[in-house]
Tab-separated table of C-alpha atoms and ligand atoms in Angstrom:
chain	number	residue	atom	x	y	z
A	1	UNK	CA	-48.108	43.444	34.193
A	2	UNK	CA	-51.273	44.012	32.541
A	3	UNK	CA	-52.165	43.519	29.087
A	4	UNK	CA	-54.141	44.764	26.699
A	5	UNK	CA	-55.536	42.532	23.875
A	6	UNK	CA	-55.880	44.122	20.164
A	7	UNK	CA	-56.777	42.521	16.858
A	8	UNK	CA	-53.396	42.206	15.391
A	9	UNK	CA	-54.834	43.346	12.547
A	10	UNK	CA	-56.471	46.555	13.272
A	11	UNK	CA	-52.962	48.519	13.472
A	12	UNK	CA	-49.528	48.326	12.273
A	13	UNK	CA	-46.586	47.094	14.557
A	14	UNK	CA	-43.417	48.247	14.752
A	15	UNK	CA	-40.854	46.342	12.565
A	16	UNK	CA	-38.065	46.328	15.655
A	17	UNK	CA	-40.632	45.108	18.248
A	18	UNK	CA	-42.380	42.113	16.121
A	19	UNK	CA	-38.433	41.438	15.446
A	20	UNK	CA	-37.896	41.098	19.175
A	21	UNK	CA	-41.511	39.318	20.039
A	22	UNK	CA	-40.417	36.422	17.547
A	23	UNK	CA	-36.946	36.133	17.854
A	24	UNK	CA	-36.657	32.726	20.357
A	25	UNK	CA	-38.834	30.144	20.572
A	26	UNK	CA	-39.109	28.229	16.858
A	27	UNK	CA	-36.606	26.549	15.215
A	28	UNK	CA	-36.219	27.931	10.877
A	29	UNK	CA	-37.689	24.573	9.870
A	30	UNK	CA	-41.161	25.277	11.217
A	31	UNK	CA	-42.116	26.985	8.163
A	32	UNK	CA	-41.673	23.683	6.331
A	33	UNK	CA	-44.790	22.204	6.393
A	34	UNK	CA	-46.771	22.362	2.705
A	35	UNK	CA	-50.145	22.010	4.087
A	36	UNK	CA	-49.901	24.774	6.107
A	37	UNK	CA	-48.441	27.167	3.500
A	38	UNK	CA	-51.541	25.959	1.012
A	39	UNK	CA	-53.882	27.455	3.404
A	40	UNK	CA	-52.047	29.889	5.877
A	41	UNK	CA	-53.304	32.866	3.598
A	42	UNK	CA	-57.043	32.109	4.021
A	43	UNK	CA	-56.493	31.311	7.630
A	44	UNK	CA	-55.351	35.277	7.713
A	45	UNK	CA	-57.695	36.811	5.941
A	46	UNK	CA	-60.851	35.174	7.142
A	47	UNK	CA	-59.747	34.910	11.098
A	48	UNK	CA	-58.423	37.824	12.146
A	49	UNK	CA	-60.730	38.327	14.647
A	50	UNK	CA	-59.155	34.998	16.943
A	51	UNK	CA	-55.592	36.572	16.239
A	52	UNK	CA	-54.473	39.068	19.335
A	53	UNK	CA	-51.421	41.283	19.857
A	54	UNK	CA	-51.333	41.955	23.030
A	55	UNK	CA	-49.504	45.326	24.170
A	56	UNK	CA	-48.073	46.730	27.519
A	57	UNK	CA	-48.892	50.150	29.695
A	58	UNK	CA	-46.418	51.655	26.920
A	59	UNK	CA	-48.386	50.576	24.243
A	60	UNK	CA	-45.483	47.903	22.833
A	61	UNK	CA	-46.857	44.737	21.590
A	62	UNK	CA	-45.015	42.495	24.217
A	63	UNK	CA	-47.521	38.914	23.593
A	64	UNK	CA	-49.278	37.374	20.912
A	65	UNK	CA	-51.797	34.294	20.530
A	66	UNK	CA	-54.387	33.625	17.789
A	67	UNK	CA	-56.267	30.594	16.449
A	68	UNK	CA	-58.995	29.238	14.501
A	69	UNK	CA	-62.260	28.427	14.793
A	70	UNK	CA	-63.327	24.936	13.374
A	71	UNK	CA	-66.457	22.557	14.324
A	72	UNK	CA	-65.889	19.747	16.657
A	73	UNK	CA	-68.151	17.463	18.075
A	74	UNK	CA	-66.009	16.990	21.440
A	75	UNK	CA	-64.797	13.675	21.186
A	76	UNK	CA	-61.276	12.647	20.915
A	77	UNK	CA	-61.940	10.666	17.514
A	78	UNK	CA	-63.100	13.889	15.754
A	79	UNK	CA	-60.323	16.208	17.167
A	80	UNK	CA	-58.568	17.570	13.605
A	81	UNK	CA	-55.218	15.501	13.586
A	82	UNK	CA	-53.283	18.096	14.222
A	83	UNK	CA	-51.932	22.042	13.936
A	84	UNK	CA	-51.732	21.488	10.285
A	85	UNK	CA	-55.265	19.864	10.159
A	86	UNK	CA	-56.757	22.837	12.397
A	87	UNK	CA	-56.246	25.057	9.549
A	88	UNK	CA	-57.563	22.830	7.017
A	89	UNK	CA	-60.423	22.332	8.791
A	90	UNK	CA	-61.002	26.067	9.843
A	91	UNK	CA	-61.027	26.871	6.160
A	92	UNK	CA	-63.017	24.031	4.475
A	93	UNK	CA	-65.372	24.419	7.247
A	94	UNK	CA	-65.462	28.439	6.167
A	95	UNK	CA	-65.643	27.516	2.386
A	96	UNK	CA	-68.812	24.949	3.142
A	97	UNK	CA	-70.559	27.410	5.240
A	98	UNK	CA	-70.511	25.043	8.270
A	99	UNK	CA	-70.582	26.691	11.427
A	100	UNK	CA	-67.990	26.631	14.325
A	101	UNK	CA	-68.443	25.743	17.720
A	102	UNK	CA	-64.854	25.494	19.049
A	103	UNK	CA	-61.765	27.796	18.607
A	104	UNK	CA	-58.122	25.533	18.196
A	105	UNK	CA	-55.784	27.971	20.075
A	106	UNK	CA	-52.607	27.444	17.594
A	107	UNK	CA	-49.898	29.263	19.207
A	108	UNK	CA	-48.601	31.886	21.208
A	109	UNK	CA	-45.323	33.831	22.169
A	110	UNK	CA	-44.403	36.239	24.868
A	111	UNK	CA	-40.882	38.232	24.513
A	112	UNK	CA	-38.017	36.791	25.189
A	113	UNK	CA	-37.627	39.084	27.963
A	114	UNK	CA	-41.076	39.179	29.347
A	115	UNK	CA	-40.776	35.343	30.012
A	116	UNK	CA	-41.797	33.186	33.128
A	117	UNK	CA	-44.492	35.875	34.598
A	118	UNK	CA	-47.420	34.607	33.562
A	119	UNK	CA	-48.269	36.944	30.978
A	120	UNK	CA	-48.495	33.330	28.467
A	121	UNK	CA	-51.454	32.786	30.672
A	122	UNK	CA	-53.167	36.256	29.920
A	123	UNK	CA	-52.912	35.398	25.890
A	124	UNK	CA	-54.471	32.456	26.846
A	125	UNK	CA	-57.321	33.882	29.044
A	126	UNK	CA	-57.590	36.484	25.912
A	127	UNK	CA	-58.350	34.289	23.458
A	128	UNK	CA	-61.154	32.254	25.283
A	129	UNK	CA	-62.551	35.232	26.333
A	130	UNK	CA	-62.615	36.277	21.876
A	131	UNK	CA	-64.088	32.507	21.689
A	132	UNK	CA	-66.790	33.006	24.414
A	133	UNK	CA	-67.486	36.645	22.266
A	134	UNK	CA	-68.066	34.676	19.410
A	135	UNK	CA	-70.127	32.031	20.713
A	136	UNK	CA	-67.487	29.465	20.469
A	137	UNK	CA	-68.205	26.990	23.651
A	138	UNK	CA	-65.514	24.778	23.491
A	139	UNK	CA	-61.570	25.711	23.136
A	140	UNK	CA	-58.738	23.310	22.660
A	141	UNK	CA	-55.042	23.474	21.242
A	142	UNK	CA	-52.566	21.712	19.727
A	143	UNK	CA	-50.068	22.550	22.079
A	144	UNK	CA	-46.022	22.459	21.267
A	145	UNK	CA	-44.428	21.618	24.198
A	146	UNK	CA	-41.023	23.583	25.005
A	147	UNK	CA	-39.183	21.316	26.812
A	148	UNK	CA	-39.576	17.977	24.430
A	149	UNK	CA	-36.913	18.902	22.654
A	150	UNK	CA	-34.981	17.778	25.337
A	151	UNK	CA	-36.645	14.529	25.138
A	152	UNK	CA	-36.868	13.859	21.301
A	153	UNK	CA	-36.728	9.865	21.768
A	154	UNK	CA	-39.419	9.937	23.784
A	155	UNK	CA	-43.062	8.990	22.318
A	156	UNK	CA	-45.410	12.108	23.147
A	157	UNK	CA	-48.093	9.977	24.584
A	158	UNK	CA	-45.277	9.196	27.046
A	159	UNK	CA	-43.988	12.330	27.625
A	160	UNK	CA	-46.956	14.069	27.866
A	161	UNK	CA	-47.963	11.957	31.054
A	162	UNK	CA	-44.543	13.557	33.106
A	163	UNK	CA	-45.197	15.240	36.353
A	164	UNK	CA	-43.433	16.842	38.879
A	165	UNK	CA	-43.941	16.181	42.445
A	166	UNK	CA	-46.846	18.847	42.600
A	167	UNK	CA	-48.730	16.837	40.281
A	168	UNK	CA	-48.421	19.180	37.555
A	169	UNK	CA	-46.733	18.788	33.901
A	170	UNK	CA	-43.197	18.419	33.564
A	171	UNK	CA	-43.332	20.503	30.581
A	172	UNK	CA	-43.687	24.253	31.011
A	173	UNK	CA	-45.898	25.059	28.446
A	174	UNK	CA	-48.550	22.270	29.469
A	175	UNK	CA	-48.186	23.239	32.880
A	176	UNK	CA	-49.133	26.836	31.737
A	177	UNK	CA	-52.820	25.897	30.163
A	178	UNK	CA	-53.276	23.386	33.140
A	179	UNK	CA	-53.034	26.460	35.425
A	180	UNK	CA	-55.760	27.526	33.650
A	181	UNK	CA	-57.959	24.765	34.205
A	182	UNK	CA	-57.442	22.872	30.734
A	183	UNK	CA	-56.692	18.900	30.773
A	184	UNK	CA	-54.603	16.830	28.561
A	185	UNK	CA	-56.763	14.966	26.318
A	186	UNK	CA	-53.887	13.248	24.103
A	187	UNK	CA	-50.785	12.757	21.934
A	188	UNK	CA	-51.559	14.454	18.221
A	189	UNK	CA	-48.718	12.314	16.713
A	190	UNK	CA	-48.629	14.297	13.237
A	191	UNK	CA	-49.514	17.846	14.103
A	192	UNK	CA	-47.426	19.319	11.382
A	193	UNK	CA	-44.954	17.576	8.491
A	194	UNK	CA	-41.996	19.137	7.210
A	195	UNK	CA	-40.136	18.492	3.950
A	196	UNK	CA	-37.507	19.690	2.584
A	197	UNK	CA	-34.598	18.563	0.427
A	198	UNK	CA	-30.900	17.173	2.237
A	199	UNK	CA	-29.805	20.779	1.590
A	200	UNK	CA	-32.406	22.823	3.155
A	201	UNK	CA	-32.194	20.567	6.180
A	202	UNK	CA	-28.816	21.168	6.425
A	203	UNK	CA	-29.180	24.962	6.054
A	204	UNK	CA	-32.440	24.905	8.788
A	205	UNK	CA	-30.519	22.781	11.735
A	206	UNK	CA	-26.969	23.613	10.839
A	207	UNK	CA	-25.782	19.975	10.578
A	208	UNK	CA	-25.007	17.822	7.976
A	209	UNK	CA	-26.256	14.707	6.708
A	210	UNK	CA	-23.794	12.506	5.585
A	211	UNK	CA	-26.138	9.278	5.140
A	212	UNK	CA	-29.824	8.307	5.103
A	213	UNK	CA	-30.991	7.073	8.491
A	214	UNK	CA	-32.784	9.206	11.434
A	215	UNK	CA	-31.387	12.520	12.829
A	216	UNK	CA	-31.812	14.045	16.484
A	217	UNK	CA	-32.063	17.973	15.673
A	218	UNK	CA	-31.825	21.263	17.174
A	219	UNK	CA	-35.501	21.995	18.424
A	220	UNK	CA	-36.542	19.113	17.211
A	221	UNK	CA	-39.979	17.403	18.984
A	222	UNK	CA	-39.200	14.268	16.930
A	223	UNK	CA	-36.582	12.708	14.973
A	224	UNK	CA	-35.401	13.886	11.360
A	225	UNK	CA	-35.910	10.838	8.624
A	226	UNK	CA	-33.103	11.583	5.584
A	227	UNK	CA	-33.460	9.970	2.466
A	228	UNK	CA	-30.302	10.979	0.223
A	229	UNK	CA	-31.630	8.867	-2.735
A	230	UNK	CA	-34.556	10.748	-2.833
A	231	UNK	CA	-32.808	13.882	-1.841
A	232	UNK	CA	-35.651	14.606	1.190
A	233	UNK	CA	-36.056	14.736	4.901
A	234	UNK	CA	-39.605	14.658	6.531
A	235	UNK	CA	-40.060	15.831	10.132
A	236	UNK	CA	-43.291	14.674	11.842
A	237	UNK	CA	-43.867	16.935	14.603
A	238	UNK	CA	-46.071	15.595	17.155
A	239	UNK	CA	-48.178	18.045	19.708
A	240	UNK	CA	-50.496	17.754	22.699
A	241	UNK	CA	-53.913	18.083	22.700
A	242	UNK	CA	-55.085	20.076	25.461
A	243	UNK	CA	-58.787	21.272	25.957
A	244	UNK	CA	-59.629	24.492	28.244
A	245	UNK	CA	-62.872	23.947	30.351
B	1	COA	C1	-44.055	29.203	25.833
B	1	COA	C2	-44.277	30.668	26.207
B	1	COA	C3	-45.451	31.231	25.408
B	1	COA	C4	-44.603	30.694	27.718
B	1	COA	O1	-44.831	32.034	28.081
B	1	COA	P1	-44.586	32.550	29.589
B	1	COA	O2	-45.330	33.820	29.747
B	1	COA	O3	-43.152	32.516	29.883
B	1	COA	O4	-45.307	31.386	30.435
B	1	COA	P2	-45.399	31.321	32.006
B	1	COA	O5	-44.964	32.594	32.628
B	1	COA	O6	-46.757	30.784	32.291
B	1	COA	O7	-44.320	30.248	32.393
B	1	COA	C5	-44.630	28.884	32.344
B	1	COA	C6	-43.533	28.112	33.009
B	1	COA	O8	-42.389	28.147	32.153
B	1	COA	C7	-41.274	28.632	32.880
B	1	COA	N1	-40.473	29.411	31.956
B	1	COA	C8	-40.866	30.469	31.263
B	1	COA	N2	-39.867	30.903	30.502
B	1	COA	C9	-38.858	30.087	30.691
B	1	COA	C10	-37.556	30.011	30.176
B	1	COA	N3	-37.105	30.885	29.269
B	1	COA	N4	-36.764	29.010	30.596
B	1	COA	C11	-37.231	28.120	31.488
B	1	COA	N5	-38.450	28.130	32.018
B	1	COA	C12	-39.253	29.114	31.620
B	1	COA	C13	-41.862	29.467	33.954
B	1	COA	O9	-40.988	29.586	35.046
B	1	COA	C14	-43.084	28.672	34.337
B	1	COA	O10	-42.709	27.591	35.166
B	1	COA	P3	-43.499	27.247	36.518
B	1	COA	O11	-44.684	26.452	36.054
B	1	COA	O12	-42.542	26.432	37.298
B	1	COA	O13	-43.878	28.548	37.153
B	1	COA	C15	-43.007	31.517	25.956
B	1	COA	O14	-41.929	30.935	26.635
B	1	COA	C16	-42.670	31.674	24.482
B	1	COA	O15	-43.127	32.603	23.828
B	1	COA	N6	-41.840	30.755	23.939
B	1	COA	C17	-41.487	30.792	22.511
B	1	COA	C18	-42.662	30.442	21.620
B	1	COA	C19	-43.311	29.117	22.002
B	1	COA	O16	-42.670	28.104	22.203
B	1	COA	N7	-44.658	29.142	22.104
B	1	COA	C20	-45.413	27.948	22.457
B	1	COA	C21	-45.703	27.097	21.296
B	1	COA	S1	-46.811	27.901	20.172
């Protein structure tokens, strides 16, 4: 299947197919994190050109990918820490006039039913071709890997070293940027942090929380720390940094 890549903001989707694009794939807690919500508005408004809808023969918007452009020197010790980080950077940078040489691919999401083709790979190969347009010569992500959910005990530098007997990732997702040439470069332990109070926890995982201590959740990369004196629970959600060359 081939797609087409728009700017998801030069036309209006349908309601009942953005419903269906995003309906697996993130858990309700991933809207938690207060950084991100301080500067998720500027992020839209300023870099809508690195955020792609991508649609089918039929016209339907079937895939999705954007990210942000941000300047990065190319070593490991100035990678931003994280997603959350990304955007800060993307928009300070923006503010201060600096200018970017590198777009952070932050996510992307094919539908549910569209899954396991490949057509991840063509949001992927959409978006560096937008950075190479724009004269960014360096791309990298922050990537969420599906499968360590499964695996939430397990320290991401660990887990991100897992291969199968081809040699490639045990994770999915990785596997899907290594097909396309990009390398692990290492564990970003706090991509994103989400609070929230006992009760919104218990509303976003659809458990309960009887007594401080740490939680394994649903779609969780990482534990869940409760703290019932203080009425909170932070999730730190630690990512992979990947870089496309
Ligand atoms: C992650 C995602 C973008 C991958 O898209 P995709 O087009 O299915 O990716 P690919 O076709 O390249 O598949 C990659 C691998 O995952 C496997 N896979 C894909 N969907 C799968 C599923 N639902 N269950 C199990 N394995 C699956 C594929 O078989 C393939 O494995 P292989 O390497 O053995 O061939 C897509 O599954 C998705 O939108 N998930 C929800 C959102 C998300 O998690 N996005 C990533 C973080 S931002």
């Amino acid at each position: 299947m081939i797609l087409q890549p728009l700017r998801a903001d030069t036309r209006s989707w349908q309601d009942d197919h953005l419903r269906e694009l995003f309906s697996e794939g993130f858990p309700q807690f991933i809207t938690a994190d207060h950084l991100v919500k301080q500067y998720i508005g500027r992020v839209r408004e300023w870099f809508g050109a690195f955020d792609l809808m991508l649609v089918d023969e039929q016209d339907v918007p079937v895939a999705c990918g954007w990210g942000v452009p941000v300047r990065w020197d190319g070593s490991p010790q100035d990678l931003p820490g994280g997603y959350a980080q990304s955007l800060v950077r993307a928009v300070e940078g923006h503010e201060a006039g600096t200018e970017p040489d590198t777009l952070v691919i932050c996510g992307a999401v094919v539908t549910p039913s569209l899954t396991g083709r490949g057509l991840a790979g063509q949001v992927l190969t959409a978006l560096r071709a937008v950075a190479a347009e724009a004269g960014l010569s360096k791309v990298v992500a922050p990537v969420r890997p599906t499968l360590k959910a499964r695996y939430p005990l397990t320290p991401m530098g660990t887990f991100m070293t897992w291969t199968r007997e081809d040699g490639l990732a045990l994770d999915p997702w990785i596997r899907t940027h290594q097909r396309l040439g990009a390398v692990v470069l290492g564990p970003a332990e706090v991509s994103q942090t989400m609070t929230g109070t006992v009760a919104e926890w218990e509303r976003w995982t659809g458990m309960a929380f009887p007594a401080s201590g740490e939680y394994v959740i649903p779609d969780g990369l990482a534990l869940l720390r409760v703290d019932r004196a203080a009425d909170r629970g932070v999730y730190e959600e630690p990512n992979v940094w990947m870089r496309h060359v």
